[in-house]
mmCIF file of C-alpha atoms in Angstrom:
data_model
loop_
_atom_site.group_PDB
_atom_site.id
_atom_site.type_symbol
_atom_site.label_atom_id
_atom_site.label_comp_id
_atom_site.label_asym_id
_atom_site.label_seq_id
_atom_site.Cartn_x
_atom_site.Cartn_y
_atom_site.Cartn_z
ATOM 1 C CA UNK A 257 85.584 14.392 -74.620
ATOM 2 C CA UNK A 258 82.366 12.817 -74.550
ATOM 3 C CA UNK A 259 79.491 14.399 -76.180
ATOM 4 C CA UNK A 260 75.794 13.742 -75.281
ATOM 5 C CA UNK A 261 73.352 15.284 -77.977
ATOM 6 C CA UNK A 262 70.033 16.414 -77.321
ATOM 7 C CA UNK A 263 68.592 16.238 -80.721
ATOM 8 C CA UNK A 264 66.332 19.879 -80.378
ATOM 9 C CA UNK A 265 67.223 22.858 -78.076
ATOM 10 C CA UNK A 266 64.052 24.177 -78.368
ATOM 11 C CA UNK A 267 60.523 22.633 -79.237
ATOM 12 C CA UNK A 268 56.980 23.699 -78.995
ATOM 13 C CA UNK A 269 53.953 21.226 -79.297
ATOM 14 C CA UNK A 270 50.631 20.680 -78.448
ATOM 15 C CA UNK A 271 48.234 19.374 -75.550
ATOM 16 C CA UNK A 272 47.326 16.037 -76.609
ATOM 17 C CA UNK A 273 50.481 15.150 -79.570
ATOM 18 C CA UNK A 274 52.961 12.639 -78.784
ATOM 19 C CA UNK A 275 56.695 13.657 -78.387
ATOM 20 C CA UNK A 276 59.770 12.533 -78.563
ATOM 21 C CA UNK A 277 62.880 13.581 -77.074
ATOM 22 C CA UNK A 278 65.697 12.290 -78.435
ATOM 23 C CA UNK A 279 69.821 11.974 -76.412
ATOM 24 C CA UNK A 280 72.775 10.585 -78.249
ATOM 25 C CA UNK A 281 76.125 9.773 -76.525
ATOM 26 C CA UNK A 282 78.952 8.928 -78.547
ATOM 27 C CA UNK A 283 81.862 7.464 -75.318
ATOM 28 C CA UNK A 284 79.772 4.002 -75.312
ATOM 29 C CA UNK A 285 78.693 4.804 -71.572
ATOM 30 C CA UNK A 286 76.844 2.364 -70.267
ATOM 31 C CA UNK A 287 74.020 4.259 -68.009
ATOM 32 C CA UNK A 288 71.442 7.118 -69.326
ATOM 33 C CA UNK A 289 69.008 9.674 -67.597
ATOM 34 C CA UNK A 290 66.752 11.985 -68.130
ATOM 35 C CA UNK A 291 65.771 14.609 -65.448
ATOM 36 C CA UNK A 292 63.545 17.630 -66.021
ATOM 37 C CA UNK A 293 64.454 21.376 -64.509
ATOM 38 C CA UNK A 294 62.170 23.746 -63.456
ATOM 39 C CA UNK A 295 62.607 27.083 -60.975
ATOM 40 C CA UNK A 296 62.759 26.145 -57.445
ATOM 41 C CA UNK A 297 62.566 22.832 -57.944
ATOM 42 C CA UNK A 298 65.962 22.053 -59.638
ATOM 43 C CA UNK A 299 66.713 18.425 -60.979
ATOM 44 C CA UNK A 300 64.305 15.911 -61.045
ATOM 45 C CA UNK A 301 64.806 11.897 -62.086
ATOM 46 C CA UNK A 302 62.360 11.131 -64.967
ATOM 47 C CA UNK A 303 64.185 7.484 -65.612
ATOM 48 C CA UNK A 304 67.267 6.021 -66.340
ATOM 49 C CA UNK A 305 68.866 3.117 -68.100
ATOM 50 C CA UNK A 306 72.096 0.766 -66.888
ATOM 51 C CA UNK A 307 71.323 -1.331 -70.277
ATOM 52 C CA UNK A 308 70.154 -1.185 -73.588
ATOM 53 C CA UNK A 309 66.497 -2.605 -73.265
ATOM 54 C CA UNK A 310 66.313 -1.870 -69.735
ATOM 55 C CA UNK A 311 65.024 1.328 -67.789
ATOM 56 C CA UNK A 312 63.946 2.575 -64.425
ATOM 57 C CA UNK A 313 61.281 4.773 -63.131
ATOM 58 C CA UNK A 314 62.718 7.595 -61.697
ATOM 59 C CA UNK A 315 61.078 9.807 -59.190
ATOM 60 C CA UNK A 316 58.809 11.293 -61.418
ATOM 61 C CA UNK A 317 57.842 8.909 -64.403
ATOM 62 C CA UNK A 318 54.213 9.277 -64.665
ATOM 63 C CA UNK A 319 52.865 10.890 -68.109
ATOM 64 C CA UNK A 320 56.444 9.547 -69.686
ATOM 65 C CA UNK A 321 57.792 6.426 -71.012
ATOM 66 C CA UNK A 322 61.304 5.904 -73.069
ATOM 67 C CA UNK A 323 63.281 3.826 -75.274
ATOM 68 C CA UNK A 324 66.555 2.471 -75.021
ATOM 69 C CA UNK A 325 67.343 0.265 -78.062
ATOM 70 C CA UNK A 326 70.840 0.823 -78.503
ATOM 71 C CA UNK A 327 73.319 1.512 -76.201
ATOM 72 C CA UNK A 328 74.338 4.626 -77.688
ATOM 73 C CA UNK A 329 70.084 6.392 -77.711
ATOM 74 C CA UNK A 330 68.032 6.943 -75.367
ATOM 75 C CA UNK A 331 64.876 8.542 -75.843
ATOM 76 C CA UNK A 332 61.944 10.155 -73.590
ATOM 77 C CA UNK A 333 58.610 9.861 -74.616
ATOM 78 C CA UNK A 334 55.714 11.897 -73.755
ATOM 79 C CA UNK A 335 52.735 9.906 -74.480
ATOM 80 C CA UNK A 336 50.078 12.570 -74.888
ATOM 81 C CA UNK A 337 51.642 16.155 -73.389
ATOM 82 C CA UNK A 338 50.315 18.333 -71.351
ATOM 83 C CA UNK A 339 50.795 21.970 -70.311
ATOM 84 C CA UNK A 340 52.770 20.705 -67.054
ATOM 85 C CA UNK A 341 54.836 19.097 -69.292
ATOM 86 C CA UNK A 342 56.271 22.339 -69.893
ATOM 87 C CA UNK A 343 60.049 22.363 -69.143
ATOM 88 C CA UNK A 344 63.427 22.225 -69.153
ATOM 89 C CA UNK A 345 64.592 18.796 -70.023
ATOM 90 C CA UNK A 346 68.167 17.057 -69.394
ATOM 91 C CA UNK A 347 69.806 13.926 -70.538
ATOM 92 C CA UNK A 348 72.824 12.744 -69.151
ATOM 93 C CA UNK A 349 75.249 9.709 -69.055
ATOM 94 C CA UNK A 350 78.050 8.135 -67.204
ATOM 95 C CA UNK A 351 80.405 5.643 -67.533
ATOM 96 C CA UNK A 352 80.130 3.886 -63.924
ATOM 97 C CA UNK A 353 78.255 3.892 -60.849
ATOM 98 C CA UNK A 354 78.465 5.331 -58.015
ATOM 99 C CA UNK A 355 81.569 7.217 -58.837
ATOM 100 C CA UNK A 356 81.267 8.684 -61.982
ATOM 101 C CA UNK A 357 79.682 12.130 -62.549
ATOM 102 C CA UNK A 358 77.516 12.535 -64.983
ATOM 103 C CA UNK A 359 77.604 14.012 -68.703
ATOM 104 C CA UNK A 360 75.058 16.211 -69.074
ATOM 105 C CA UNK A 361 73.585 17.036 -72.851
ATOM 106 C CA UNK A 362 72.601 21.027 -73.806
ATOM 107 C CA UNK A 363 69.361 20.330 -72.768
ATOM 108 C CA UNK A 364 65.631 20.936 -74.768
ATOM 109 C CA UNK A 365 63.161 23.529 -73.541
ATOM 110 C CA UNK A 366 59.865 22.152 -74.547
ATOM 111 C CA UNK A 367 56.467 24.197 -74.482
ATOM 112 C CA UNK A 368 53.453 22.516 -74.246
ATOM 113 C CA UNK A 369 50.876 25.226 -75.580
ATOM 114 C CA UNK B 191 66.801 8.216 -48.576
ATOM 115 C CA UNK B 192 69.686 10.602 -49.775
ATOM 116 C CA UNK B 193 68.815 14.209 -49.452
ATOM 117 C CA UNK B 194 71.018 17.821 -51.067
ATOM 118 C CA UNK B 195 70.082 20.643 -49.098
ATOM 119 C CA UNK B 196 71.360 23.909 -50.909
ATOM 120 C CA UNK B 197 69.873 26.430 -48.513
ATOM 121 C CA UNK B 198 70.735 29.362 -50.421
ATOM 122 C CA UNK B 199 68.212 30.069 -53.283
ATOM 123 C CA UNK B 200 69.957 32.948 -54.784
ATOM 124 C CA UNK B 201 73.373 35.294 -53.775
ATOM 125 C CA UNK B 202 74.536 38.485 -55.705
ATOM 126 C CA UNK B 203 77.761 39.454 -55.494
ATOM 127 C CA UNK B 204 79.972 42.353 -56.821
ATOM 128 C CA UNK B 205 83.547 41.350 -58.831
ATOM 129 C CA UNK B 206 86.686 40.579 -56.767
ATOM 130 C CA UNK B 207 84.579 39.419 -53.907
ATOM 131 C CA UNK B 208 84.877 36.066 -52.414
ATOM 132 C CA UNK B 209 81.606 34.170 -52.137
ATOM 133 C CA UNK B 210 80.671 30.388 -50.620
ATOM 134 C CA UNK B 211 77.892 28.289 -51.855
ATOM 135 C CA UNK B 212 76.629 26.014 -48.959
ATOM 136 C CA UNK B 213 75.515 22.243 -49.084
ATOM 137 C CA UNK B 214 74.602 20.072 -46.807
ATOM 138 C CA UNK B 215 74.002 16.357 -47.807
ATOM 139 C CA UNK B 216 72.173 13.169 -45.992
ATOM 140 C CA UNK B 217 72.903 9.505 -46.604
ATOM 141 C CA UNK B 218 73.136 6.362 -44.614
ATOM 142 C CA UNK B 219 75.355 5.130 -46.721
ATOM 143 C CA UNK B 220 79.773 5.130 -45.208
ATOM 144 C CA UNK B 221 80.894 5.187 -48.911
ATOM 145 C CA UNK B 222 79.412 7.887 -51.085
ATOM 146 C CA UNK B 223 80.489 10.655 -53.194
ATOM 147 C CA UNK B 224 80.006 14.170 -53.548
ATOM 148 C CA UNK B 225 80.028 16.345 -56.950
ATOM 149 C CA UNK B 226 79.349 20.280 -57.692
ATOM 150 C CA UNK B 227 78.243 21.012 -61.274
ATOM 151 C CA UNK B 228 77.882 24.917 -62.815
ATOM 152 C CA UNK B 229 74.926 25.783 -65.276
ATOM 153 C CA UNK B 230 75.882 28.454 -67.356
ATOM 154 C CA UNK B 231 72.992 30.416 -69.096
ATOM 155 C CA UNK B 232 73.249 28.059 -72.131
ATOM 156 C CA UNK B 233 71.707 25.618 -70.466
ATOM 157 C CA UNK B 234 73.873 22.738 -70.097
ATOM 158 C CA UNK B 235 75.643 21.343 -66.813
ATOM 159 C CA UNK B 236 79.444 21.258 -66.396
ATOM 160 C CA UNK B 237 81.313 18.850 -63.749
ATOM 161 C CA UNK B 238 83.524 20.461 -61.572
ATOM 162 C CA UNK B 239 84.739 18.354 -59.100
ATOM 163 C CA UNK B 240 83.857 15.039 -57.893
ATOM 164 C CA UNK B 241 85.028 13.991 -53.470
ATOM 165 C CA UNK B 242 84.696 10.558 -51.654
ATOM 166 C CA UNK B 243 83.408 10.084 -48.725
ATOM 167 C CA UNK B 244 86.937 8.772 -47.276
ATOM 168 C CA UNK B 245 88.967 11.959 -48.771
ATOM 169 C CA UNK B 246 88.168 14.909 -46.319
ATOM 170 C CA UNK B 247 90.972 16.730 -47.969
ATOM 171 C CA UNK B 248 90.025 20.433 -49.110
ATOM 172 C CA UNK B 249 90.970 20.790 -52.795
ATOM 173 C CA UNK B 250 91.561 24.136 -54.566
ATOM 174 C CA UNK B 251 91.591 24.410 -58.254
ATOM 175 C CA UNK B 252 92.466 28.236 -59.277
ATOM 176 C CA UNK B 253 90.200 30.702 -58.108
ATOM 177 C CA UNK B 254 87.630 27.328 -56.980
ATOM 178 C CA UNK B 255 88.154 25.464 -53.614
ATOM 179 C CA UNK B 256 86.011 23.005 -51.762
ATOM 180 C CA UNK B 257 85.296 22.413 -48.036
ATOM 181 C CA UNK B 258 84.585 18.771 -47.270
ATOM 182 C CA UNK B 259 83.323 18.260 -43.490
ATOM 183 C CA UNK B 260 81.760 14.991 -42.889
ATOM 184 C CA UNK B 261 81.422 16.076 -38.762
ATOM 185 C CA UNK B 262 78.849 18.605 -40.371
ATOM 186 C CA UNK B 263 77.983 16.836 -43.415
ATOM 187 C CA UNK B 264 79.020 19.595 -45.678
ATOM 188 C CA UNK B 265 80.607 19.605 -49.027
ATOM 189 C CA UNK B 266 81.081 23.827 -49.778
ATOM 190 C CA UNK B 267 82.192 25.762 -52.215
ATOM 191 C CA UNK B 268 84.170 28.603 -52.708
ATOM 192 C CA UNK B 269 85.339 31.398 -55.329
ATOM 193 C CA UNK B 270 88.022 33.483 -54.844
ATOM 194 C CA UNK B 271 88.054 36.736 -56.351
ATOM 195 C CA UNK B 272 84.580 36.218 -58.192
ATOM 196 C CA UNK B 273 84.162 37.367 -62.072
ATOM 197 C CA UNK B 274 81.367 37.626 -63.967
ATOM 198 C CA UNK B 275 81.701 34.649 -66.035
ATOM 199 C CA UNK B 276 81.259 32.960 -62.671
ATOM 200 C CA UNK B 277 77.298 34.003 -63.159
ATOM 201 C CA UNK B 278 75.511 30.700 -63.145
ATOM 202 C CA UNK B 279 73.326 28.272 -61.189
ATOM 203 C CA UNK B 280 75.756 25.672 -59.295
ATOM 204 C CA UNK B 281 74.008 22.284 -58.047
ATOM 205 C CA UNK B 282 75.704 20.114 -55.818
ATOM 206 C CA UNK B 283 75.062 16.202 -55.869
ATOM 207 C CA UNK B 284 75.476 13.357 -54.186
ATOM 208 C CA UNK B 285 75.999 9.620 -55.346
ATOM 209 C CA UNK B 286 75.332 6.962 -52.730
ATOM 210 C CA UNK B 287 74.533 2.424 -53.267
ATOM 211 C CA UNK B 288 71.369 3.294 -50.883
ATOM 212 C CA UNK B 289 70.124 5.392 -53.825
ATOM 213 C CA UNK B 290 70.908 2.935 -56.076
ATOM 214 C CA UNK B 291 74.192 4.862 -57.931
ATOM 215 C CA UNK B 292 71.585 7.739 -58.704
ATOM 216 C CA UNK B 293 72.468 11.119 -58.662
ATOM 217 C CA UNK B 294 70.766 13.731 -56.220
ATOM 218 C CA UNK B 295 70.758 17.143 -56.328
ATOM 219 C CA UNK B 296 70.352 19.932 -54.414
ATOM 220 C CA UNK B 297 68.233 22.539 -55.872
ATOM 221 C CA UNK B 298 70.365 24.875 -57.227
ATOM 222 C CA UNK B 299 72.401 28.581 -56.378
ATOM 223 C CA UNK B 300 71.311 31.393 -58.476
ATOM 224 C CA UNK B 301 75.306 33.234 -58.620
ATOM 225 C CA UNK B 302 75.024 36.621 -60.142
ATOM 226 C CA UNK B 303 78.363 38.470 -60.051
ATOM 227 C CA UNK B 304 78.074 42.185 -60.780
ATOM 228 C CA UNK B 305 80.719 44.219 -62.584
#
């Protein structure tokens, strides 16, 4: 089975420090993402990746950036974090498009204090 | 735009009973597919089942079963005979080219099944 590894489960950090957020899949899928989950609002796009070097904005890139240097990582960055920043956060890959589901990591709960 | 409408926020349930877990979905898109994942309270998201848009065969998988009507544009979801270890948030999804092969999901169904 394929495995996608979130590197924490749970981090806290504060306003202002840069963070990292590190996913790992070992199945050599070509296409990343990272969404963020919060009540009521369920699963949001942060961006995703068809290739290493490339990414995509998703629908709610601002106050993030990430890395995709080999196929196999793909990391979220938060530049400087805020409180709002507070959240569940979920990286997944797949193998295809369009008819693949997705592989979903364990996730990392990140506090912003 | 592709839209996942899971009108049902939250449903509590008691063991043995049978409940349904409602989606609606939105694309203009003719070839598209349809997915239902289950989110345990460790966190992480499980695939369940996966439907094209040009299968409108229900599937049943044990005690799970799905109700695909494109007429309605509904992809629903069924358990049979509930347990507890059903207790979990279940997201349904939908793939689509007009969305660029991104997934969309619906926001969520709070299950809690009560011994």
């Amino acid at each position: 089975d394929v495995k996608v590894t979130q590197s924490s489960r749970y981090l806290v950090k504060r306003t202002g420090e840069k963070v990292f957020l590190e996913c790992v899949q070992d199945m050599d899928h070509e296409n990343m993402f990272w969404y963020r989950q919060d009540p009521g609002l369920g699963l949001r796009l942060i961006y995703f990746s068809y290739d290493v070097k490339m990414k995509e904005k998703g629908d709610i890139p601002e106050g993030y950036s990430v890395s995709r240097e080999k196929k196999e990582r793909f990391s979220l960055i938060l530049e400087s974090a805020s409180t709002n920043q507070t959240s569940m956060y979920l990286c997944a890959s797949s193998l295809g498009v369009l008819d693949y589901g997705y592989t979903f990591g364990s996730g990392t709960r990140l506090t912003v204090v | 735009a592709q839209k996942v409408t899971q009108a049902q926020t939250e449903i509590s349930v008691v063991e043995k009973e049978d409940v349904t877990l409602d989606c609606v979905y939105e694309t203009r898109d003719t070839t598209y597919y349809l997915f239902w994942y289950k989110q345990p309270p460790s966190g992480e998201l499980v695939f369940l089942i996966r439907r094209n848009s040009f299968d409108e065969q229900n599937e049943i998988s044990g005690r799970y079963s799905w109700n695909f009507q494109k007429s309605t544009s509904s992809f629903n979801f069924t358990i049979t005979a509930s347990q507890v270890v059903d207790s979990a948030v279940y997201f349904c999804a939908l793939s689509s080219r007009s969305s660029n092969y991104k997934l969309t999901f619906g926001k969520g169904t709070l299950l809690t099944v009560n011994p």
